[in-house]
Amino acid sequence: MRIAVLTGAGISAESGIRTFRATDGLWEEHRIEDVATPEGFLRDPGLVHRFYNMRRADAARAQPNAAHRALAELARHHQVTLITQNVDDLHERGGSPEVVHMHGSLLGALCAGCGHRWPASLVMRAADPCPACGRPQTRPDIVWFGEIPYHMERIWEAVERAQVFAAIGTSGQVYPAAGLAQHARRAGAETIELNLAASAVAGDFARRQTGPATRVVPEWVAGLCR
Ligand code: APR
């Protein structure tokens, strides 16, 4: 079966990685305009690097959980396109063979000058010279607000071809990710939301499994892999 899965910060919450919009979320402590926009980077690249260096260290300490591993199991039984808004590498370390990072990755560095990409070091600084052009304009390879998410053609195609579309651990507040369920449903997919609570786009899903990802995702996958 062709399955498209969209994950958000909630799937990594039980691995100890903070989500964004919970009461102790990242956006309670940091202003999006300061650390997650191109303008914020131009204004204070050091602040942006400190924010992502902290997130990179948190992600490096975290371990994949049962939900990440269940999605890897799902890919052993079905044609799964795993689309994630997350920038950690827990899906890869949990065994998923292919992950589409629509918001980029903490493991990537990008030159704001020439566009060259290379593997990020654990601690990055704007002054790090670009290996290709030498300019000191190193930024995290993360898609910031106001920028175009990565791999959208591939994502729309996978969502349109999917027989099942599942969203896991996302609040449904950021587009285009939040619009994928409606797109899938219009294309005829069976849609399900797995989350601790109803998301902002809960009405776009035909079904919902409520609970922590480490319980509801393995249960959902077991039902598809019998
Ligand atoms: N199990 C399942 N769901 C959970 C769990 C859990 N243990 N813990 C939290 N959640 C759910 C919350 O109910 C919420 O719906 O995860 C979601 C987290 O929402 P956000 O913090 O808004 O994260 P996300 O939806 O991934 O944000 C989308 O916004 O700031 C940008 O680029 C950033 O990719 C991010 C995007």
PDB file of C-alpha atoms and ligand atoms in Angstrom:
ATOM      1  CA  MET A   1       0.000   0.000   0.000  1.00  0.00           C
ATOM      2  CA  ARG A   2       1.179   3.581  -0.747  1.00  0.00           C
ATOM      3  CA  ILE A   3       1.344   5.489   2.553  1.00  0.00           C
ATOM      4  CA  ALA A   4       2.373   9.128   3.060  1.00  0.00           C
ATOM      5  CA  VAL A   5       3.298  10.060   6.625  1.00  0.00           C
ATOM      6  CA  LEU A   6       3.855  13.612   7.893  1.00  0.00           C
ATOM      7  CA  THR A   7       5.558  14.025  11.259  1.00  0.00           C
ATOM      8  CA  GLY A   8       6.030  17.012  13.528  1.00  0.00           C
ATOM      9  CA  ALA A   9       7.803  17.816  16.776  1.00  0.00           C
ATOM     10  CA  GLY A  10       5.392  15.629  18.782  1.00  0.00           C
ATOM     11  CA  ILE A  11       6.948  12.415  17.501  1.00  0.00           C
ATOM     12  CA  SER A  12      10.288  13.401  19.053  1.00  0.00           C
ATOM     13  CA  ALA A  13       8.823  14.812  22.301  1.00  0.00           C
ATOM     14  CA  GLU A  14       9.164  11.494  24.177  1.00  0.00           C
ATOM     15  CA  SER A  15      12.811  11.378  23.090  1.00  0.00           C
ATOM     16  CA  GLY A  16      13.299  14.560  25.104  1.00  0.00           C
ATOM     17  CA  ILE A  17      13.303  17.036  22.209  1.00  0.00           C
ATOM     18  CA  ARG A  18      11.193  20.116  22.919  1.00  0.00           C
ATOM     19  CA  THR A  19       8.229  20.963  20.755  1.00  0.00           C
ATOM     20  CA  PHE A  20       7.479  24.544  19.691  1.00  0.00           C
ATOM     21  CA  ARG A  21       4.019  25.522  20.863  1.00  0.00           C
ATOM     22  CA  ALA A  22       3.542  23.649  24.142  1.00  0.00           C
ATOM     23  CA  THR A  23       3.564  25.644  27.371  1.00  0.00           C
ATOM     24  CA  ASP A  24       7.331  24.925  27.696  1.00  0.00           C
ATOM     25  CA  GLY A  25       7.846  25.106  23.925  1.00  0.00           C
ATOM     26  CA  LEU A  26      10.767  26.650  22.098  1.00  0.00           C
ATOM     27  CA  TRP A  27       8.643  29.571  20.894  1.00  0.00           C
ATOM     28  CA  GLU A  28       7.875  30.445  24.514  1.00  0.00           C
ATOM     29  CA  GLU A  29      11.581  31.214  25.076  1.00  0.00           C
ATOM     30  CA  HIS A  30      12.793  32.417  21.683  1.00  0.00           C
ATOM     31  CA  ARG A  31      11.194  34.888  19.269  1.00  0.00           C
ATOM     32  CA  ILE A  32      10.605  33.329  15.852  1.00  0.00           C
ATOM     33  CA  GLU A  33      11.614  36.606  14.191  1.00  0.00           C
ATOM     34  CA  ASP A  34      14.980  36.463  15.977  1.00  0.00           C
ATOM     35  CA  VAL A  35      15.999  32.822  15.369  1.00  0.00           C
ATOM     36  CA  ALA A  36      13.835  31.442  12.545  1.00  0.00           C
ATOM     37  CA  THR A  37      13.805  34.115   9.809  1.00  0.00           C
ATOM     38  CA  PRO A  38      16.407  35.283   7.263  1.00  0.00           C
ATOM     39  CA  GLU A  39      16.048  38.805   8.680  1.00  0.00           C
ATOM     40  CA  GLY A  40      16.866  37.554  12.180  1.00  0.00           C
ATOM     41  CA  PHE A  41      19.985  35.832  10.834  1.00  0.00           C
ATOM     42  CA  LEU A  42      21.170  38.997   9.106  1.00  0.00           C
ATOM     43  CA  ARG A  43      20.521  41.010  12.289  1.00  0.00           C
ATOM     44  CA  ASP A  44      22.318  38.656  14.695  1.00  0.00           C
ATOM     45  CA  PRO A  45      23.870  35.507  13.167  1.00  0.00           C
ATOM     46  CA  GLY A  46      25.532  34.666  16.483  1.00  0.00           C
ATOM     47  CA  LEU A  47      22.174  34.407  18.266  1.00  0.00           C
ATOM     48  CA  VAL A  48      20.823  32.172  15.500  1.00  0.00           C
ATOM     49  CA  HIS A  49      23.854  29.873  15.660  1.00  0.00           C
ATOM     50  CA  ARG A  50      23.620  29.649  19.461  1.00  0.00           C
ATOM     51  CA  PHE A  51      19.957  28.615  19.112  1.00  0.00           C
ATOM     52  CA  TYR A  52      20.694  25.898  16.554  1.00  0.00           C
ATOM     53  CA  ASN A  53      23.892  24.743  18.291  1.00  0.00           C
ATOM     54  CA  MET A  54      21.730  24.137  21.419  1.00  0.00           C
ATOM     55  CA  ARG A  55      19.124  22.259  19.341  1.00  0.00           C
ATOM     56  CA  ARG A  56      21.865  20.255  17.568  1.00  0.00           C
ATOM     57  CA  ALA A  57      23.335  19.206  20.948  1.00  0.00           C
ATOM     58  CA  ASP A  58      19.850  18.245  22.239  1.00  0.00           C
ATOM     59  CA  ALA A  59      19.201  16.161  19.125  1.00  0.00           C
ATOM     60  CA  ALA A  60      22.602  14.444  19.381  1.00  0.00           C
ATOM     61  CA  ARG A  61      21.817  13.407  22.988  1.00  0.00           C
ATOM     62  CA  ALA A  62      18.309  12.153  22.127  1.00  0.00           C
ATOM     63  CA  GLN A  63      17.519   8.586  21.117  1.00  0.00           C
ATOM     64  CA  PRO A  64      14.847   7.431  18.641  1.00  0.00           C
ATOM     65  CA  ASN A  65      11.694   6.190  20.388  1.00  0.00           C
ATOM     66  CA  ALA A  66       9.150   3.446  19.677  1.00  0.00           C
ATOM     67  CA  ALA A  67       7.244   5.723  17.290  1.00  0.00           C
ATOM     68  CA  HIS A  68      10.311   6.343  15.100  1.00  0.00           C
ATOM     69  CA  ARG A  69      11.070   2.623  15.107  1.00  0.00           C
ATOM     70  CA  ALA A  70       7.464   1.740  14.236  1.00  0.00           C
ATOM     71  CA  LEU A  71       7.608   3.953  11.133  1.00  0.00           C
ATOM     72  CA  ALA A  72      10.798   2.150  10.094  1.00  0.00           C
ATOM     73  CA  GLU A  73       8.892  -1.153  10.467  1.00  0.00           C
ATOM     74  CA  LEU A  74       6.022   0.268   8.386  1.00  0.00           C
ATOM     75  CA  ALA A  75       8.457   0.959   5.528  1.00  0.00           C
ATOM     76  CA  ARG A  76       9.427  -2.730   5.549  1.00  0.00           C
ATOM     77  CA  HIS A  77       5.825  -3.667   4.666  1.00  0.00           C
ATOM     78  CA  HIS A  78       4.504  -0.796   2.545  1.00  0.00           C
ATOM     79  CA  GLN A  79       5.615   1.943   0.128  1.00  0.00           C
ATOM     80  CA  VAL A  80       6.092   4.727   2.673  1.00  0.00           C
ATOM     81  CA  THR A  81       6.970   8.343   1.900  1.00  0.00           C
ATOM     82  CA  LEU A  82       8.062   9.771   5.239  1.00  0.00           C
ATOM     83  CA  ILE A  83       7.770  13.563   5.205  1.00  0.00           C
ATOM     84  CA  THR A  84       8.989  15.363   8.303  1.00  0.00           C
ATOM     85  CA  GLN A  85       8.889  18.956   9.502  1.00  0.00           C
ATOM     86  CA  ASN A  86      11.493  17.953  12.098  1.00  0.00           C
ATOM     87  CA  VAL A  87      15.147  18.850  11.686  1.00  0.00           C
ATOM     88  CA  ASP A  88      16.496  16.154  14.011  1.00  0.00           C
ATOM     89  CA  ASP A  89      17.797  12.832  12.625  1.00  0.00           C
ATOM     90  CA  LEU A  90      15.776  10.510  14.858  1.00  0.00           C
ATOM     91  CA  HIS A  91      13.833   9.030  11.928  1.00  0.00           C
ATOM     92  CA  GLU A  92      17.110   8.045  10.244  1.00  0.00           C
ATOM     93  CA  ARG A  93      18.585   6.711  13.490  1.00  0.00           C
ATOM     94  CA  GLY A  94      15.279   4.895  14.125  1.00  0.00           C
ATOM     95  CA  GLY A  95      15.807   2.957  10.897  1.00  0.00           C
ATOM     96  CA  SER A  96      13.643   4.776   8.355  1.00  0.00           C
ATOM     97  CA  PRO A  97      15.331   4.256   4.967  1.00  0.00           C
ATOM     98  CA  GLU A  98      14.280   7.542   3.344  1.00  0.00           C
ATOM     99  CA  VAL A  99      13.243  10.762   5.070  1.00  0.00           C
ATOM    100  CA  VAL A 100      12.014  13.922   3.292  1.00  0.00           C
ATOM    101  CA  HIS A 101      13.054  16.873   5.446  1.00  0.00           C
ATOM    102  CA  MET A 102      10.786  19.672   4.230  1.00  0.00           C
ATOM    103  CA  HIS A 103      12.186  22.130   6.791  1.00  0.00           C
ATOM    104  CA  GLY A 104      15.841  21.127   6.360  1.00  0.00           C
ATOM    105  CA  SER A 105      18.112  19.447   8.889  1.00  0.00           C
ATOM    106  CA  LEU A 106      20.307  20.344  11.866  1.00  0.00           C
ATOM    107  CA  LEU A 107      22.969  18.138  10.243  1.00  0.00           C
ATOM    108  CA  GLY A 108      23.286  20.465   7.252  1.00  0.00           C
ATOM    109  CA  ALA A 109      25.208  23.718   6.776  1.00  0.00           C
ATOM    110  CA  LEU A 110      24.463  26.188   3.996  1.00  0.00           C
ATOM    111  CA  CYS A 111      26.458  29.135   2.659  1.00  0.00           C
ATOM    112  CA  ALA A 112      24.219  32.220   2.625  1.00  0.00           C
ATOM    113  CA  GLY A 113      26.574  33.625  -0.007  1.00  0.00           C
ATOM    114  CA  CYS A 114      26.918  30.949  -2.697  1.00  0.00           C
ATOM    115  CA  GLY A 115      24.331  28.322  -1.670  1.00  0.00           C
ATOM    116  CA  HIS A 116      26.901  25.540  -1.160  1.00  0.00           C
ATOM    117  CA  ARG A 117      25.779  22.777   1.293  1.00  0.00           C
ATOM    118  CA  TRP A 118      27.957  20.596   3.507  1.00  0.00           C
ATOM    119  CA  PRO A 119      27.632  18.508   6.678  1.00  0.00           C
ATOM    120  CA  ALA A 120      27.238  20.715   9.754  1.00  0.00           C
ATOM    121  CA  SER A 121      29.673  20.495  12.649  1.00  0.00           C
ATOM    122  CA  LEU A 122      28.165  20.117  16.124  1.00  0.00           C
ATOM    123  CA  VAL A 123      29.001  23.748  16.901  1.00  0.00           C
ATOM    124  CA  MET A 124      28.639  26.145  13.986  1.00  0.00           C
ATOM    125  CA  ARG A 125      29.574  29.829  13.716  1.00  0.00           C
ATOM    126  CA  ALA A 126      28.675  32.365  11.055  1.00  0.00           C
ATOM    127  CA  ALA A 127      32.388  33.132  10.696  1.00  0.00           C
ATOM    128  CA  ASP A 128      33.071  29.548   9.557  1.00  0.00           C
ATOM    129  CA  PRO A 129      34.336  29.949   5.972  1.00  0.00           C
ATOM    130  CA  CYS A 130      32.298  28.257   3.252  1.00  0.00           C
ATOM    131  CA  PRO A 131      34.341  25.297   1.876  1.00  0.00           C
ATOM    132  CA  ALA A 132      33.363  26.351  -1.672  1.00  0.00           C
ATOM    133  CA  CYS A 133      33.604  30.148  -1.785  1.00  0.00           C
ATOM    134  CA  GLY A 134      35.434  30.887   1.474  1.00  0.00           C
ATOM    135  CA  ARG A 135      32.971  33.543   2.544  1.00  0.00           C
ATOM    136  CA  PRO A 136      32.133  33.676   6.302  1.00  0.00           C
ATOM    137  CA  GLN A 137      28.353  33.405   5.732  1.00  0.00           C
ATOM    138  CA  THR A 138      27.637  29.974   7.184  1.00  0.00           C
ATOM    139  CA  ARG A 139      24.023  29.321   8.261  1.00  0.00           C
ATOM    140  CA  PRO A 140      22.123  26.211   9.372  1.00  0.00           C
ATOM    141  CA  ASP A 141      20.463  24.423   6.406  1.00  0.00           C
ATOM    142  CA  ILE A 142      17.046  25.014   7.980  1.00  0.00           C
ATOM    143  CA  VAL A 143      13.992  26.422   6.167  1.00  0.00           C
ATOM    144  CA  TRP A 144      13.000  29.570   8.024  1.00  0.00           C
ATOM    145  CA  PHE A 145       9.657  31.364   8.053  1.00  0.00           C
ATOM    146  CA  GLY A 146       9.198  33.196   4.765  1.00  0.00           C
ATOM    147  CA  GLU A 147      11.385  30.675   2.902  1.00  0.00           C
ATOM    148  CA  ILE A 148      10.191  27.915   0.563  1.00  0.00           C
ATOM    149  CA  PRO A 149      10.116  24.404   2.082  1.00  0.00           C
ATOM    150  CA  TYR A 150      12.290  21.771   0.392  1.00  0.00           C
ATOM    151  CA  HIS A 151      11.125  18.868  -1.867  1.00  0.00           C
ATOM    152  CA  MET A 152       7.588  20.208  -2.343  1.00  0.00           C
ATOM    153  CA  GLU A 153       7.082  18.661  -5.821  1.00  0.00           C
ATOM    154  CA  ARG A 154       7.990  15.240  -4.489  1.00  0.00           C
ATOM    155  CA  ILE A 155       5.771  15.816  -1.448  1.00  0.00           C
ATOM    156  CA  TRP A 156       2.688  16.868  -3.435  1.00  0.00           C
ATOM    157  CA  GLU A 157       3.153  13.850  -5.743  1.00  0.00           C
ATOM    158  CA  ALA A 158       3.467  11.407  -2.820  1.00  0.00           C
ATOM    159  CA  VAL A 159       0.405  12.883  -1.116  1.00  0.00           C
ATOM    160  CA  GLU A 160      -1.663  12.714  -4.326  1.00  0.00           C
ATOM    161  CA  ARG A 161      -0.695   9.051  -4.907  1.00  0.00           C
ATOM    162  CA  ALA A 162      -1.139   7.948  -1.296  1.00  0.00           C
ATOM    163  CA  GLN A 163      -3.851   5.471  -0.345  1.00  0.00           C
ATOM    164  CA  VAL A 164      -3.313   6.369   3.302  1.00  0.00           C
ATOM    165  CA  PHE A 165      -2.142   9.722   4.736  1.00  0.00           C
ATOM    166  CA  ALA A 166      -1.190  10.006   8.387  1.00  0.00           C
ATOM    167  CA  ALA A 167      -0.074  13.083  10.336  1.00  0.00           C
ATOM    168  CA  ILE A 168       1.765  12.380  13.580  1.00  0.00           C
ATOM    169  CA  GLY A 169       2.586  14.892  16.339  1.00  0.00           C
ATOM    170  CA  THR A 170       2.001  18.128  14.478  1.00  0.00           C
ATOM    171  CA  SER A 171      -0.180  21.051  15.556  1.00  0.00           C
ATOM    172  CA  GLY A 172      -1.243  21.833  11.980  1.00  0.00           C
ATOM    173  CA  GLN A 173      -0.345  25.509  12.306  1.00  0.00           C
ATOM    174  CA  VAL A 174       2.336  25.873   9.617  1.00  0.00           C
ATOM    175  CA  TYR A 175       1.636  25.654   5.899  1.00  0.00           C
ATOM    176  CA  PRO A 176       2.143  24.019   3.437  1.00  0.00           C
ATOM    177  CA  ALA A 177       2.550  21.016   5.806  1.00  0.00           C
ATOM    178  CA  ALA A 178      -0.798  21.735   7.470  1.00  0.00           C
ATOM    179  CA  GLY A 179      -2.576  21.590   4.100  1.00  0.00           C
ATOM    180  CA  LEU A 180      -1.331  18.131   3.098  1.00  0.00           C
ATOM    181  CA  ALA A 181      -4.157  16.189   4.782  1.00  0.00           C
ATOM    182  CA  GLN A 182      -6.863  18.059   2.905  1.00  0.00           C
ATOM    183  CA  HIS A 183      -4.939  17.533  -0.333  1.00  0.00           C
ATOM    184  CA  ALA A 184      -4.631  13.806   0.367  1.00  0.00           C
ATOM    185  CA  ARG A 185      -8.286  13.477   1.257  1.00  0.00           C
ATOM    186  CA  ARG A 186      -9.376  15.234  -1.947  1.00  0.00           C
ATOM    187  CA  ALA A 187      -7.180  12.797  -3.870  1.00  0.00           C
ATOM    188  CA  GLY A 188      -9.024   9.891  -2.242  1.00  0.00           C
ATOM    189  CA  ALA A 189      -6.685   8.861   0.577  1.00  0.00           C
ATOM    190  CA  GLU A 190      -7.832   7.528   3.901  1.00  0.00           C
ATOM    191  CA  THR A 191      -6.633  10.119   6.432  1.00  0.00           C
ATOM    192  CA  ILE A 192      -5.700   9.689  10.094  1.00  0.00           C
ATOM    193  CA  GLU A 193      -4.234  12.025  12.710  1.00  0.00           C
ATOM    194  CA  LEU A 194      -2.173  10.605  15.581  1.00  0.00           C
ATOM    195  CA  ASN A 195      -1.625  13.163  18.306  1.00  0.00           C
ATOM    196  CA  LEU A 196      -1.921  13.904  22.014  1.00  0.00           C
ATOM    197  CA  ALA A 197      -4.667  16.389  21.190  1.00  0.00           C
ATOM    198  CA  ALA A 198      -6.677  17.551  18.186  1.00  0.00           C
ATOM    199  CA  SER A 199      -4.589  19.710  15.838  1.00  0.00           C
ATOM    200  CA  ALA A 200      -5.726  22.943  14.192  1.00  0.00           C
ATOM    201  CA  VAL A 201      -6.633  20.905  11.084  1.00  0.00           C
ATOM    202  CA  ALA A 202      -8.248  17.934  12.864  1.00  0.00           C
ATOM    203  CA  GLY A 203     -11.336  18.386  10.683  1.00  0.00           C
ATOM    204  CA  ASP A 204      -9.297  17.390   7.607  1.00  0.00           C
ATOM    205  CA  PHE A 205      -8.871  13.853   8.931  1.00  0.00           C
ATOM    206  CA  ALA A 206     -11.416  11.047   8.706  1.00  0.00           C
ATOM    207  CA  ARG A 207      -9.969   9.326  11.795  1.00  0.00           C
ATOM    208  CA  ARG A 208      -7.914  10.212  14.877  1.00  0.00           C
ATOM    209  CA  GLN A 209      -5.912   8.188  17.381  1.00  0.00           C
ATOM    210  CA  THR A 210      -5.368  10.211  20.550  1.00  0.00           C
ATOM    211  CA  GLY A 211      -2.422   9.462  22.812  1.00  0.00           C
ATOM    212  CA  PRO A 212       1.363   9.615  23.087  1.00  0.00           C
ATOM    213  CA  ALA A 213       3.165   8.764  19.852  1.00  0.00           C
ATOM    214  CA  THR A 214       5.114   5.917  21.491  1.00  0.00           C
ATOM    215  CA  ARG A 215       1.783   4.152  22.116  1.00  0.00           C
ATOM    216  CA  VAL A 216      -0.517   5.148  19.230  1.00  0.00           C
ATOM    217  CA  VAL A 217       2.044   4.913  16.390  1.00  0.00           C
ATOM    218  CA  PRO A 218       3.139   1.312  17.101  1.00  0.00           C
ATOM    219  CA  GLU A 219      -0.548   0.368  17.506  1.00  0.00           C
ATOM    220  CA  TRP A 220      -1.443   2.002  14.172  1.00  0.00           C
ATOM    221  CA  VAL A 221       1.520   0.362  12.396  1.00  0.00           C
ATOM    222  CA  ALA A 222       0.682  -3.063  13.886  1.00  0.00           C
ATOM    223  CA  GLY A 223      -2.806  -2.757  12.408  1.00  0.00           C
ATOM    224  CA  LEU A 224      -1.313  -2.140   8.949  1.00  0.00           C
ATOM    225  CA  CYS A 225       1.318  -4.863   9.110  1.00  0.00           C
ATOM    226  CA  ARG A 226      -0.775  -7.813  10.258  1.00  0.00           C
TER     227      ARG A 226
HETATM  228  N1  APR B   1       2.827  12.275  21.223  1.00  0.00           N
HETATM  229  C1  APR B   1       2.079  12.736  20.190  1.00  0.00           C
HETATM  230  N2  APR B   1       1.888  14.049  19.913  1.00  0.00           N
HETATM  231  C2  APR B   1       2.506  14.934  20.735  1.00  0.00           C
HETATM  232  C3  APR B   1       3.304  14.532  21.829  1.00  0.00           C
HETATM  233  C4  APR B   1       3.452  13.133  22.050  1.00  0.00           C
HETATM  234  N3  APR B   1       4.192  12.670  23.066  1.00  0.00           N
HETATM  235  N4  APR B   1       3.766  15.660  22.455  1.00  0.00           N
HETATM  236  C5  APR B   1       3.274  16.715  21.770  1.00  0.00           C
HETATM  237  N5  APR B   1       2.508  16.280  20.743  1.00  0.00           N
HETATM  238  C6  APR B   1       1.819  17.087  19.720  1.00  0.00           C
HETATM  239  C7  APR B   1       1.115  18.317  20.256  1.00  0.00           C
HETATM  240  O1  APR B   1      -0.220  18.003  20.624  1.00  0.00           O
HETATM  241  C8  APR B   1       1.151  19.242  19.022  1.00  0.00           C
HETATM  242  O2  APR B   1       0.019  18.992  18.191  1.00  0.00           O
HETATM  243  O3  APR B   1       2.821  17.560  18.851  1.00  0.00           O
HETATM  244  C9  APR B   1       2.413  18.809  18.275  1.00  0.00           C
HETATM  245  C10 APR B   1       3.561  19.794  18.417  1.00  0.00           C
HETATM  246  O4  APR B   1       3.168  20.988  17.781  1.00  0.00           O
HETATM  247  P1  APR B   1       4.273  22.099  17.471  1.00  0.00           P
HETATM  248  O5  APR B   1       5.083  22.351  18.688  1.00  0.00           O
HETATM  249  O6  APR B   1       3.536  23.245  16.816  1.00  0.00           O
HETATM  250  O7  APR B   1       5.250  21.413  16.409  1.00  0.00           O
HETATM  251  P2  APR B   1       5.042  21.219  14.858  1.00  0.00           P
HETATM  252  O8  APR B   1       3.602  20.987  14.510  1.00  0.00           O
HETATM  253  O9  APR B   1       6.017  20.207  14.398  1.00  0.00           O
HETATM  254  O10 APR B   1       5.484  22.660  14.264  1.00  0.00           O
HETATM  255  C11 APR B   1       5.513  22.786  12.860  1.00  0.00           C
HETATM  256  O11 APR B   1       6.439  24.996  13.075  1.00  0.00           O
HETATM  257  O12 APR B   1       7.878  26.377  14.168  1.00  0.00           O
HETATM  258  C12 APR B   1       7.715  25.661  13.024  1.00  0.00           C
HETATM  259  O13 APR B   1       9.387  24.803  11.623  1.00  0.00           O
HETATM  260  C13 APR B   1       8.765  24.616  12.860  1.00  0.00           C
HETATM  261  O14 APR B   1       8.559  22.413  11.912  1.00  0.00           O
HETATM  262  C14 APR B   1       7.992  23.311  12.866  1.00  0.00           C
HETATM  263  C15 APR B   1       6.604  23.730  12.459  1.00  0.00           C
END
